[in-house]
Coordinates of C-alpha atoms and ligand atoms in Angstrom, one line a residue:
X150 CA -81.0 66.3 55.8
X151 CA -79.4 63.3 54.7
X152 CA -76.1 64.5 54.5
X153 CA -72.7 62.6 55.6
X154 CA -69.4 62.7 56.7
X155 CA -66.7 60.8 54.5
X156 CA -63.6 59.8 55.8
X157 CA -60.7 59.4 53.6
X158 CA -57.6 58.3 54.8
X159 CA -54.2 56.3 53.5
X160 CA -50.7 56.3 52.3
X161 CA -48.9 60.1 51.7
X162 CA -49.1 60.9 48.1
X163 CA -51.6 58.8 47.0
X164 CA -53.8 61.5 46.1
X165 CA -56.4 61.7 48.9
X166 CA -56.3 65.4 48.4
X167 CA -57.3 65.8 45.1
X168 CA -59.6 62.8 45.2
X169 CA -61.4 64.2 48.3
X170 CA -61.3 68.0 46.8
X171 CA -63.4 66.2 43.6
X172 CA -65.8 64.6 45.5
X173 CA -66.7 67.3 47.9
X174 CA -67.4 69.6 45.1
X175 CA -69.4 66.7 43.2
X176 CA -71.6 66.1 46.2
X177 CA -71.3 69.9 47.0
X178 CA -69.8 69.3 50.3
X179 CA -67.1 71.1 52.1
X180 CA -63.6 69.8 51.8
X181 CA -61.0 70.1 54.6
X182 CA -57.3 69.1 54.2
X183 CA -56.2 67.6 57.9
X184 CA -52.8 67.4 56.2
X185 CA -52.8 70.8 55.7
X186 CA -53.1 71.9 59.5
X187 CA -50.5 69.7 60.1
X188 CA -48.3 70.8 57.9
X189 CA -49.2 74.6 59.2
X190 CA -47.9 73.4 62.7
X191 CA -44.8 72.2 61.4
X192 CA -44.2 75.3 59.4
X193 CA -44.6 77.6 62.3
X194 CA -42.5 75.4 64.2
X195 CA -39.8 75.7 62.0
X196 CA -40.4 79.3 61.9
X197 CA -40.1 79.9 65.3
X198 CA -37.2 77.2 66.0
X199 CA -40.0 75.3 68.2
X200 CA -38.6 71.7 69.0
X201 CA -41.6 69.2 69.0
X202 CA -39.4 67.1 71.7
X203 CA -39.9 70.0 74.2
X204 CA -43.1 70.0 76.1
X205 CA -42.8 73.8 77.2
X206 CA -42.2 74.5 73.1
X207 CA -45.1 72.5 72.1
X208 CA -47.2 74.7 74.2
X209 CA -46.4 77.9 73.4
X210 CA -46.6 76.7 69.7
X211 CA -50.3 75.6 70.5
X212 CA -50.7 78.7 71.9
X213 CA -49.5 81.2 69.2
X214 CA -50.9 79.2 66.7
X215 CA -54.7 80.1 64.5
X216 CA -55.2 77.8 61.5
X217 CA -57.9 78.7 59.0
X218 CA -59.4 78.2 55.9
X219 CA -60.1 80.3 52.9
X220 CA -61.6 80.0 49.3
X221 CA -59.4 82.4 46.9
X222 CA -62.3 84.3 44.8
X223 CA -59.7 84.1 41.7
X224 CA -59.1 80.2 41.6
X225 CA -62.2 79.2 43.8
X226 CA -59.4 77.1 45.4
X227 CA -59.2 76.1 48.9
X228 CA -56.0 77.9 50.9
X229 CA -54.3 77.2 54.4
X230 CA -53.8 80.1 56.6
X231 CA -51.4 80.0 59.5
X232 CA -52.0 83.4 62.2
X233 CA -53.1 85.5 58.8
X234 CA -51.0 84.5 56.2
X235 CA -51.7 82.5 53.3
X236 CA -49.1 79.5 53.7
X237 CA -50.9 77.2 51.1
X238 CA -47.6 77.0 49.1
X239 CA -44.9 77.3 51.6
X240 CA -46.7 74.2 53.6
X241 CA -45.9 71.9 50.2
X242 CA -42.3 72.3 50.4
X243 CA -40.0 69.5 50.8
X244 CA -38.7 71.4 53.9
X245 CA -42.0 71.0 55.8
X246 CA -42.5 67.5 54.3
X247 CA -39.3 66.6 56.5
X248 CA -40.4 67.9 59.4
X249 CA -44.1 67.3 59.6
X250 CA -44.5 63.6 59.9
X251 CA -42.5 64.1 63.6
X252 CA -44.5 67.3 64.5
X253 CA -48.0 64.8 63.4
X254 CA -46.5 62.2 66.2
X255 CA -47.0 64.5 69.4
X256 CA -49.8 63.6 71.1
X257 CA -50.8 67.4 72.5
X258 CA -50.6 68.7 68.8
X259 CA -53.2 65.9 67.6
X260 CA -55.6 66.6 70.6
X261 CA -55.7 70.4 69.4
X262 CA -55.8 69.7 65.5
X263 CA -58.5 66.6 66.3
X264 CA -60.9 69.6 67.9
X265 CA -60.7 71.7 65.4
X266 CA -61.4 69.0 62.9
X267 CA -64.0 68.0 64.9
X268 CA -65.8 71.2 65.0
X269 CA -65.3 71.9 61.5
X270 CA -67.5 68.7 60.9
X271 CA -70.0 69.0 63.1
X272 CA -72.6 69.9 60.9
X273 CA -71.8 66.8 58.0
X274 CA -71.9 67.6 54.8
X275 CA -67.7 67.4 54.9
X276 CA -65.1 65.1 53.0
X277 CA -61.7 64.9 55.1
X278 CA -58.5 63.7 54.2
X279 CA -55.8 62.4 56.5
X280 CA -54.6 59.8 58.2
X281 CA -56.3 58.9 61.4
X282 CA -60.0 60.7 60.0
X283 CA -61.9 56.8 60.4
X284 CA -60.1 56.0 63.6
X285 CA -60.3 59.1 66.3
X286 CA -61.7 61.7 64.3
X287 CA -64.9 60.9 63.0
X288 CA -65.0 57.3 64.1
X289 CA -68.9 57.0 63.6
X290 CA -68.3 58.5 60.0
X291 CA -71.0 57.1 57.5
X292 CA -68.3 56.3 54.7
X293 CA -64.2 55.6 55.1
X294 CA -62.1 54.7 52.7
X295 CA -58.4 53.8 53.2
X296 CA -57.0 54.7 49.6
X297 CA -53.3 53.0 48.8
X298 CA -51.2 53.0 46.1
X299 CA -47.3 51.5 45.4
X300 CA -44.3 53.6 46.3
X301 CA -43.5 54.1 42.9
X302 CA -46.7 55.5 41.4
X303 CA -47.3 57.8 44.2
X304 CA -43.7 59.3 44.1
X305 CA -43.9 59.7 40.2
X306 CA -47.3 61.7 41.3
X307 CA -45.8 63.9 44.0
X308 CA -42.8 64.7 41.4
X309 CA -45.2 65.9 38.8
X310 CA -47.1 68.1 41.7
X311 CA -44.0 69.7 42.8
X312 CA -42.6 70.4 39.2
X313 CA -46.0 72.0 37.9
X314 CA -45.3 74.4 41.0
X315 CA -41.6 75.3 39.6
X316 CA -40.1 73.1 42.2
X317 CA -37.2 70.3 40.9
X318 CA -37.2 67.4 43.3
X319 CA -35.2 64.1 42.6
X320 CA -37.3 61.2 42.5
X321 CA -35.4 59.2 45.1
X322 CA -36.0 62.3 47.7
X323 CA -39.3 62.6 47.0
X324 CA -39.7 58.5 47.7
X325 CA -37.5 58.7 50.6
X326 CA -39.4 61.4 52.2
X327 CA -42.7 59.3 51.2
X328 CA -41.3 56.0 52.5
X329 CA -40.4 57.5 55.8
X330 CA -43.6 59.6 56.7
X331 CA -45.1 56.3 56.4
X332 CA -43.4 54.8 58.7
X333 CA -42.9 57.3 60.9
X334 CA -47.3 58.0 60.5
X335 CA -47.8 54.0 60.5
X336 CA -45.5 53.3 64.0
X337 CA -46.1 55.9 66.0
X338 CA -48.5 56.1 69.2
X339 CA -50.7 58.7 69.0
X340 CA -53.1 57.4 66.4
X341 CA -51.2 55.5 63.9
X342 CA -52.5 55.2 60.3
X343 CA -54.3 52.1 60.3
X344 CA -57.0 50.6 57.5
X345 CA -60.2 50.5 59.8
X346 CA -62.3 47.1 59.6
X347 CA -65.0 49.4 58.1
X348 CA -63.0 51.3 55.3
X349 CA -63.7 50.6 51.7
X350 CA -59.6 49.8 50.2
X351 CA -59.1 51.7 46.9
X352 CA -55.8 50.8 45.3
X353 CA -55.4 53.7 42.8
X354 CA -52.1 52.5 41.3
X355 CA -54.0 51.6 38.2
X356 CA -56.9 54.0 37.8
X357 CA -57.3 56.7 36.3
X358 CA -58.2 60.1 38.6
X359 CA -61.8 60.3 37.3
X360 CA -62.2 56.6 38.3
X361 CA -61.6 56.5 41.9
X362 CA -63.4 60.1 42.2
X363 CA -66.2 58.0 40.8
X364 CA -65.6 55.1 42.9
X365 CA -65.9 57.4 45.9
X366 CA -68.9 59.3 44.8
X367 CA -71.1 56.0 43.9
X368 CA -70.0 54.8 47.4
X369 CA -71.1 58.1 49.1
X370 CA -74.2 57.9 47.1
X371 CA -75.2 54.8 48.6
X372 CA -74.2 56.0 51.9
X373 CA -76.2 59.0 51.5
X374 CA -79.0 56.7 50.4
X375 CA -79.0 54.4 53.8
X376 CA -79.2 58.1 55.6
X377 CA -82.4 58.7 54.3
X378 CA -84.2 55.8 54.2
X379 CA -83.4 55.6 58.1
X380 CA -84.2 59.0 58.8
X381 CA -87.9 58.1 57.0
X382 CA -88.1 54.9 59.2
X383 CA -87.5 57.1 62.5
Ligands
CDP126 O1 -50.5 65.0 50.8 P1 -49.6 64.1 51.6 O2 -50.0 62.7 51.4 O3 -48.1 64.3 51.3 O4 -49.6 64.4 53.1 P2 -50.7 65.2 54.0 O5 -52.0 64.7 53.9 O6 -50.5 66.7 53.6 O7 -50.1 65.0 55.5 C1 -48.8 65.4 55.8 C2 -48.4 64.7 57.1 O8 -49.3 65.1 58.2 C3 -48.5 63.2 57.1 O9 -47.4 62.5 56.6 C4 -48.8 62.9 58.6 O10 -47.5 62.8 59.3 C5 -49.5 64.1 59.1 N1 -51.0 63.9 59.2 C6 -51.5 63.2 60.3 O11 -50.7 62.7 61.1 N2 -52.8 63.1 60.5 C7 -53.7 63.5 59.6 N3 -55.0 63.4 59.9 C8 -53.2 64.2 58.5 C9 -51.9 64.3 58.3

């Protein structure tokens, strides 16, 4: 009883992830990357040399395609699986970060992620990341917040990420390939990023990680709160 759904969405690289991955395991709720099964799509995609532009491509991508979930019992961490196999570090390439913001634009692709989203929220008790999460996902969600943070600080982020993996990206890619998902996430029309009228903003440029995990939790807490004292006046 009492439990919610929070809604996280925002700018790439502004650290929804690992902000959402912090406060699910605070509040012991489930997290689920959206991200992620977005960026599985695009990896099989490229894989399988589908073109997102061709409607008879897209569907027998949807078709061949099972995304999944699993913890790893070693790390306790969270791991994408694409038909089987454990993608979780192939999907954070710079290869599918090209690609994926054009794949995320199809409107046939978001129907089939935005069930399985769906579904894996039914029962509350979830924190999800993304970019349309407050708008068509879980539009009745009891908390969304719409995190931001400048171009520079994100990219200077994402560079850090990459390099703690063994991977060497110039700074200018990495804000390039930031810059333009935005865009690309921000203009197109199958649910654009947008800050809904009923999103807490959290600028993270200046705060420190533990702060706006914090912010997030104290927010969810209330939320949680106003769940319960309704479900006792009902
Ligand atoms: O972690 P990062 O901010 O780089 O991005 P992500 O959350 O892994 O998402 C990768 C891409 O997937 C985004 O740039 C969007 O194009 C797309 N996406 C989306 O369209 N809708 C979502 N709910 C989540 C991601």
């Amino acid at each position: 009883m009492g439990k919610i759904v929070i809604a996280i969405d925002g700018y790439s690289g502004c650290g929804k992830s690992s902000t959402a991955k912090a406060v699910a395991k605070t509040l012991g709720y489930t997290y689920i990357d959206s991200g992620a099964m977005y960026r599985a799509v695009t990896l099989h995609f490229l894989n399988e040399h589908l073109s997102p532009g061709n409607p008879k491509d897209v569907q027998r991508g949807l078709e061949g395609i099972d995304i999944s979930f699993q913890i790893n019992p070693d790390t306790q961490k969270q791991e994408t699986y694409l038909n089987g196999l454990n993608v979780e570090e192939e999907i954070r390439t710079m290869r599918v970060s090209q690609s994926v913001s054009e794949i995320a634009a199809v409107a046939e692709i978001r129907q089939a992620m935005v069930r399985q989203q769906q579904r894996l929220g039914k029962k509350k008790g979830v924190v999800m990341d993304g970019r349309d999460i407050g708008s068509v996902v879980f539009p009745e969600a009891e908390l969304k917040v719409f995190m931001t943070a400048d171009l520079e600080t994100r990219a200077g982020r994402r560079q850090k990420e990459l390099m703690e993996k063994g991977d060497l990206v110039d700074l200018e890619e990495i804000k390039t390939n930031l810059a333009e998902r935005d865009r690309v996430d921000s203009s197109r029309a199958a649910s654009p990023l947008l800050k809904m009228p009923d999103a807490a903003e959290i600028d993270t440029s200046n705060l420190e990680f533990e702060e706006q995990v914090r912010l997030i939790v104290d927010l969810a807490q209330k939320a949680i709160q106003k769940e319960k004292d309704y479900a006792g006046n009902h």
